[in-house]
Coordinates of N, CA and C in Angstrom, one line a residue:
M218 N 0.6 -1.0 0.0 CA 0.4 -0.1 -0.1 C 1.1 1.2 -0.1
V219 N 1.9 1.3 0.8 CA 2.8 2.1 0.8 C 3.3 2.9 -0.8
E220 N 3.7 1.6 -1.5 CA 4.4 2.0 -2.7 C 3.2 2.5 -3.6
N221 N 1.9 2.2 -3.4 CA 1.0 2.7 -4.3 C 0.7 3.9 -4.0
S222 N 1.0 4.3 -2.7 CA 0.6 5.9 -2.0 C 2.0 6.8 -2.7
L223 N 3.1 6.3 -2.5 CA 4.2 7.2 -3.2 C 3.9 7.1 -4.5
S224 N 3.5 6.3 -5.6 CA 3.2 6.1 -6.8 C 2.1 7.4 -7.0
V225 N 1.1 7.6 -6.6 CA 0.0 7.7 -6.6 C 0.4 9.7 -6.2
S226 N 1.1 9.9 -5.1 CA 1.4 11.4 -4.7 C 2.5 11.6 -6.4
V227 N 3.2 10.8 -6.5 CA 4.0 11.1 -7.9 C 3.6 11.7 -8.9
F228 N 2.3 10.7 -9.2 CA 1.4 11.1 -10.0 C 0.9 12.5 -10.2
C229 N 0.2 12.6 -8.7 CA -0.3 13.8 -8.5 C 0.5 15.2 -8.3
I230 N 1.4 15.2 -8.1 CA 2.5 16.3 -8.3 C 2.9 16.3 -9.7
C231 N 3.0 15.5 -10.5 CA 3.3 15.6 -11.8 C 2.3 16.4 -12.5
G232 N 0.8 15.7 -12.2 CA 0.2 16.3 -12.9 C -0.3 17.8 -12.4
A233 N -0.2 18.0 -11.4 CA 0.0 19.1 -10.8 C 0.7 20.5 -11.4
I234 N 2.2 19.8 -11.7 CA 3.2 21.1 -12.3 C 2.9 21.1 -13.7
F235 N 2.3 20.0 -14.6 CA 1.6 19.9 -15.8 C 0.6 21.2 -15.9
A236 N -0.2 20.9 -15.3 CA -1.6 21.7 -15.2 C -0.9 23.6 -14.8
V237 N 0.1 23.1 -14.0 CA 0.6 25.0 -13.6 C 1.3 25.4 -14.8
L238 N 2.3 24.6 -15.3 CA 2.7 24.9 -16.2 C 2.0 25.1 -18.0
L239 N 1.0 24.4 -17.7 CA -0.2 24.7 -19.1 C -1.0 25.9 -18.9
R240 N -1.1 26.3 -17.6 CA -1.9 27.6 -17.3 C -1.4 28.8 -17.5
R241 N -0.2 28.9 -17.8 CA 0.8 29.9 -18.3 C 0.5 30.0 -19.7
Y242 N -0.1 29.3 -20.5 CA -0.3 29.4 -22.2 C -1.8 29.4 -22.5
C243 N -2.6 28.3 -21.3 CA -3.7 28.4 -22.0 C -4.7 27.5 -20.9
R244 N -5.5 28.4 -20.4 CA -5.8 28.2 -19.1 C -7.0 27.0 -19.0
E245 N -7.8 27.2 -20.1 CA -8.8 25.7 -20.6 C -7.9 24.6 -20.7
Q246 N -6.8 24.1 -21.3 CA -5.9 23.1 -21.4 C -5.6 22.6 -20.1
S247 N -5.2 23.7 -19.0 CA -4.9 23.4 -17.6 C -5.6 22.6 -16.7
L248 N -7.2 23.0 -16.9 CA -8.4 22.7 -16.6 C -8.5 21.5 -16.8
L249 N -8.3 21.0 -18.3 CA -8.8 19.7 -18.8 C -7.5 18.3 -18.2
A250 N -6.4 19.0 -18.4 CA -5.2 18.4 -17.7 C -5.7 17.8 -16.3
A251 N -6.1 18.6 -15.5 CA -6.3 18.6 -13.8 C -7.2 17.8 -14.1
V252 N -8.5 17.6 -14.5 CA -9.8 17.0 -14.7 C -9.3 15.2 -15.4
A253 N -8.4 15.3 -16.4 CA -8.0 13.6 -16.8 C -6.9 13.4 -15.8
A254 N -6.3 14.3 -14.8 CA -5.6 13.5 -13.9 C -6.6 12.9 -12.5
C255 N -7.8 13.7 -12.2 CA -8.6 13.4 -11.4 C -9.3 11.9 -11.7
A256 N -9.6 12.0 -13.4 CA -10.3 10.8 -13.7 C -9.3 9.4 -13.7
V257 N -8.0 9.9 -14.1 CA -7.3 8.5 -13.7 C -7.1 8.0 -12.3
L258 N -7.2 9.1 -11.5 CA -7.3 8.9 -10.0 C -8.7 7.9 -9.7
L259 N -9.5 8.5 -9.7 CA -10.8 8.1 -9.7 C -10.9 6.5 -10.0
G260 N -10.5 6.6 -11.3 CA -10.0 5.1 -11.9 C -9.5 3.9 -10.8
A261 N -8.2 4.7 -10.6 CA -7.3 3.9 -9.4 C -7.8 3.2 -8.2
F262 N -8.4 4.8 -7.8 CA -9.1 4.5 -6.3 C -10.4 3.2 -6.5
I263 N -11.2 3.4 -7.6 CA -12.1 2.7 -7.7 C -11.8 0.9 -7.8
S264 N -10.6 0.9 -8.1 CA -10.2 -0.4 -8.4 C -9.2 -1.1 -7.0
M265 N -8.9 -0.2 -6.7 CA -8.3 -0.4 -5.3 C -9.3 -0.8 -4.3
V266 N -10.6 0.3 -4.2 CA -11.6 0.0 -3.1 C -12.5 -0.9 -3.6
S267 N -12.7 -1.9 -4.5 CA -13.5 -2.9 -4.7 C -13.9 -4.3 -4.3
P268 N -12.5 -4.4 -4.0 CA -12.5 -5.8 -2.7 C -13.1 -5.2 -1.7
V269 N -12.6 -4.1 -0.9 CA -13.1 -3.7 0.4 C -14.7 -3.6 0.2
I270 N -15.0 -3.0 -1.0 CA -16.5 -2.8 -0.8 C -17.4 -4.3 -0.9
R271 N -16.6 -5.4 -1.5 CA -16.9 -6.6 -1.8 C -17.2 -7.1 0.1
D272 N -15.8 -7.2 0.9 CA -15.9 -7.2 2.2 C -17.0 -6.5 3.0
I273 N -17.3 -5.5 2.7 CA -18.1 -4.8 3.4 C -19.5 -5.5 3.5
Q274 N -20.1 -5.6 2.0 CA -21.5 -6.0 1.8 C -21.3 -7.3 2.6
E275 N -20.4 -8.3 2.7 CA -20.5 -9.2 2.9 C -21.0 -9.3 4.7
L276 N -20.1 -8.3 5.4 CA -20.4 -8.6 6.4 C -21.6 -7.7 6.9
F277 N -22.0 -6.9 6.1 CA -23.4 -6.0 6.3 C -24.8 -7.6 6.1
T278 N -24.6 -8.1 5.0 CA -25.1 -9.6 5.0 C -25.3 -10.2 6.0
E279 N -24.0 -10.6 6.4 CA -23.9 -11.4 7.6 C -24.6 -10.7 8.8
A280 N -24.6 -9.3 9.0 CA -25.3 -8.9 10.1 C -26.8 -8.9 9.9
G281 N -27.3 -8.8 8.8 CA -28.6 -8.8 8.7 C -29.3 -7.4 8.2
I282 N -28.0 -6.8 7.8 CA -28.8 -5.2 7.3 C -28.9 -5.6 5.4
S283 N -30.2 -4.9 5.2 CA -30.4 -4.9 3.7 C -29.7 -4.1 2.9
D284 N -29.3 -4.9 1.8 CA -28.6 -4.0 0.7 C -29.0 -3.0 0.1
S285 N -30.4 -2.7 0.4 CA -30.3 -1.1 -0.2 C -30.0 -0.4 1.3
Y286 N -29.5 -0.4 2.3 CA -28.7 0.3 2.6 C -27.1 0.5 2.5
I287 N -26.6 -0.8 2.2 CA -25.4 -0.6 1.9 C -25.4 0.4 0.5
S288 N -26.1 -0.1 -0.4 CA -26.3 0.7 -1.6 C -26.4 2.0 -1.4
L289 N -27.0 2.4 -0.5 CA -27.0 4.1 -0.1 C -26.4 4.5 0.4
I290 N -25.2 3.7 1.3 CA -23.9 4.3 1.7 C -23.1 4.3 0.3
L291 N -23.0 3.2 -0.2 CA -21.6 3.7 -1.2 C -22.1 4.7 -1.9
K292 N -23.6 4.8 -2.3 CA -23.5 6.1 -2.9 C -23.5 7.6 -2.5
A293 N -23.7 7.5 -1.4 CA -23.4 8.8 -0.5 C -22.1 9.0 -0.7
A294 N -21.1 7.9 -0.4 CA -19.8 8.3 -0.4 C -19.0 8.5 -1.6
A295 N -20.0 8.4 -3.0 CA -19.4 8.6 -4.2 C -19.9 9.7 -4.4
V296 N -21.4 10.2 -3.9 CA -21.5 11.7 -4.0 C -20.5 12.8 -3.3
C297 N -19.8 12.0 -2.3 CA -19.0 13.1 -1.5 C -18.1 13.1 -2.5
F298 N -17.2 12.2 -2.8 CA -15.8 12.4 -3.3 C -16.2 12.8 -4.5
I299 N -17.1 12.8 -5.5 CA -17.4 13.4 -6.7 C -17.6 14.9 -6.3
T300 N -18.6 15.1 -5.5 CA -18.6 16.7 -5.1 C -17.2 17.5 -4.6
Q301 N -16.5 16.6 -3.8 CA -15.2 17.3 -3.2 C -14.3 17.3 -4.8
I302 N -14.6 16.7 -5.4 CA -13.1 16.7 -6.5 C -13.5 17.7 -7.3
T303 N -15.1 18.0 -7.6 CA -15.7 18.9 -8.7 C -15.3 20.3 -7.7
C304 N -15.5 20.6 -6.3 CA -15.4 21.8 -6.2 C -14.2 22.4 -6.2
E305 N -12.8 21.3 -6.0 CA -11.5 21.8 -5.8 C -11.5 22.0 -7.4
L306 N -12.0 21.2 -8.1 CA -11.7 22.3 -9.7 C -12.3 23.1 -10.3
C307 N -13.1 23.3 -9.5 CA -13.9 24.8 -9.7 C -13.2 25.7 -9.3
R308 N -12.5 25.7 -7.6 CA -11.9 27.1 -7.4 C -10.3 26.9 -7.7
D309 N -9.9 25.6 -8.3 CA -8.8 26.0 -8.9 C -8.8 26.8 -10.6
S310 N -9.9 27.0 -10.9 CA -10.2 27.2 -12.1 C -10.9 28.5 -12.0
G311 N -10.9 29.0 -10.5 CA -11.0 30.6 -10.1 C -12.4 30.5 -10.0
E312 N -13.5 29.5 -10.4 CA -14.9 29.8 -9.9 C -15.3 29.7 -8.6
G313 N -15.4 30.4 -7.8 CA -15.7 29.9 -6.1 C -16.8 29.7 -6.0
A314 N -17.8 30.5 -6.8 CA -19.4 30.7 -6.5 C -19.8 29.5 -7.3
I315 N -19.3 29.1 -8.2 CA -19.7 27.6 -9.0 C -19.4 26.6 -7.8
A316 N -18.1 26.6 -7.4 CA -17.7 25.4 -6.2 C -18.7 25.6 -4.9
A317 N -18.8 26.8 -4.5 CA -19.9 27.1 -3.4 C -21.6 26.0 -4.0
G318 N -21.6 26.7 -5.2 CA -23.2 25.7 -5.6 C -23.0 24.2 -5.5
A319 N -22.1 23.8 -6.1 CA -21.7 22.4 -6.1 C -21.8 22.0 -4.5
E320 N -20.9 22.4 -3.7 CA -21.1 22.1 -2.4 C -22.5 22.0 -1.9
L321 N -23.3 23.2 -2.1 CA -24.7 23.3 -1.6 C -25.4 22.1 -2.4
W322 N -25.2 21.6 -3.5 CA -25.9 20.5 -4.0 C -25.6 19.1 -3.7
G323 N -24.5 18.9 -3.5 CA -24.0 17.8 -2.7 C -24.6 17.7 -1.4
R324 N -24.5 18.4 -0.6 CA -25.0 18.4 0.8 C -26.3 18.2 0.7
G325 N -27.3 19.0 -0.1 CA -28.5 18.6 -0.7 C -28.7 17.4 -0.9
A326 N -28.0 16.3 -1.7 CA -28.1 15.0 -2.3 C -28.1 14.1 -1.0
I327 N -27.1 14.3 -0.5 CA -26.5 13.6 0.8 C -28.1 13.7 1.5
T328 N -28.4 15.0 2.0 CA -29.3 14.9 2.9 C -30.7 14.3 2.1
V329 N -31.3 14.3 0.9 CA -32.3 13.6 0.2 C -31.9 11.9 0.2
M330 N -30.7 11.7 0.1 CA -30.7 10.1 0.3 C -31.0 9.8 1.2
A331 N -30.6 10.3 2.6 CA -30.3 9.9 4.1 C -32.0 9.9 4.3
L332 N -32.6 10.5 3.7 CA -34.3 10.4 4.5 C -34.8 9.1 4.6
P333 N -34.6 7.9 3.8 CA -35.3 7.0 3.9 C -34.6 6.2 5.0
V334 N -33.5 6.4 5.2 CA -32.5 5.7 6.5 C -33.1 6.8 7.8
V335 N -33.4 8.0 7.7 CA -33.9 8.4 9.0 C -35.4 8.1 9.2
K336 N -35.9 7.9 8.1 CA -37.6 7.1 8.4 C -37.4 6.1 8.7
A337 N -36.7 5.2 8.4 CA -36.5 3.6 9.0 C -36.1 3.7 10.5
L338 N -35.4 4.7 10.7 CA -35.2 5.1 12.2 C -36.2 5.0 13.0
L339 N -36.8 6.6 12.5 CA -37.7 6.7 13.5 C -39.0 5.6 13.3
E340 N -39.1 4.8 12.5 CA -40.0 3.9 12.4 C -39.8 2.6 13.6
M341 N -38.5 2.8 13.6 CA -37.9 1.3 14.6 C -38.1 1.9 16.0
F342 N -37.8 3.3 16.3 CA -38.0 3.8 17.6 C -39.1 3.9 18.3
S343 N -40.3 4.2 16.9 CA -41.7 4.5 17.2 C -42.2 2.9 17.8
D344 N -41.7 2.1 17.2 CA -41.8 0.8 17.7 C -41.7 0.3 19.2
Y345 N -40.5 0.7 19.6 CA -39.9 0.5 21.1 C -40.7 1.4 21.8
L346 N -40.8 2.3 21.4 CA -41.8 3.5 22.4 C -43.3 3.4 23.1

C-alpha cells in the first residue's frame, strides 16, 4: 500500500506541475489536464476499493442489514467524493461561486439520500416507544 501511495503522490505532483505549466499558456487546457488526472485517480481508487466494498457487503449481509442500505451508503460516499473533486476543480479554475453551488448541491443530495434511513430509524424507535 505504501508503494501505491508513493506512486499516486508522484502522479499527482506531476499532474499538478503539468497543469500549472499549461496555465501560463492556456487556462482551458490546464483545467482539462487536471480533470484527466482526477479521472485517472478516480479509476485507480475504484479498482483499489472494489475488494473492500465486497467485504463490507458480506459483513452487512451477515449482520442482516438490507442491501438497499449498503447501496445507499456507497452512493453517498460516491456523491461526497465527486462533489469534493468538482469543488476543488472549480476553485482551481477561479470559480468559487460555482464551487459553493456544487457544495450546496452535494449536501442537498446527501440529505435527500439519507431521508429513507432516517424514516426507517424513526419507525424503529416508534415501535419501541
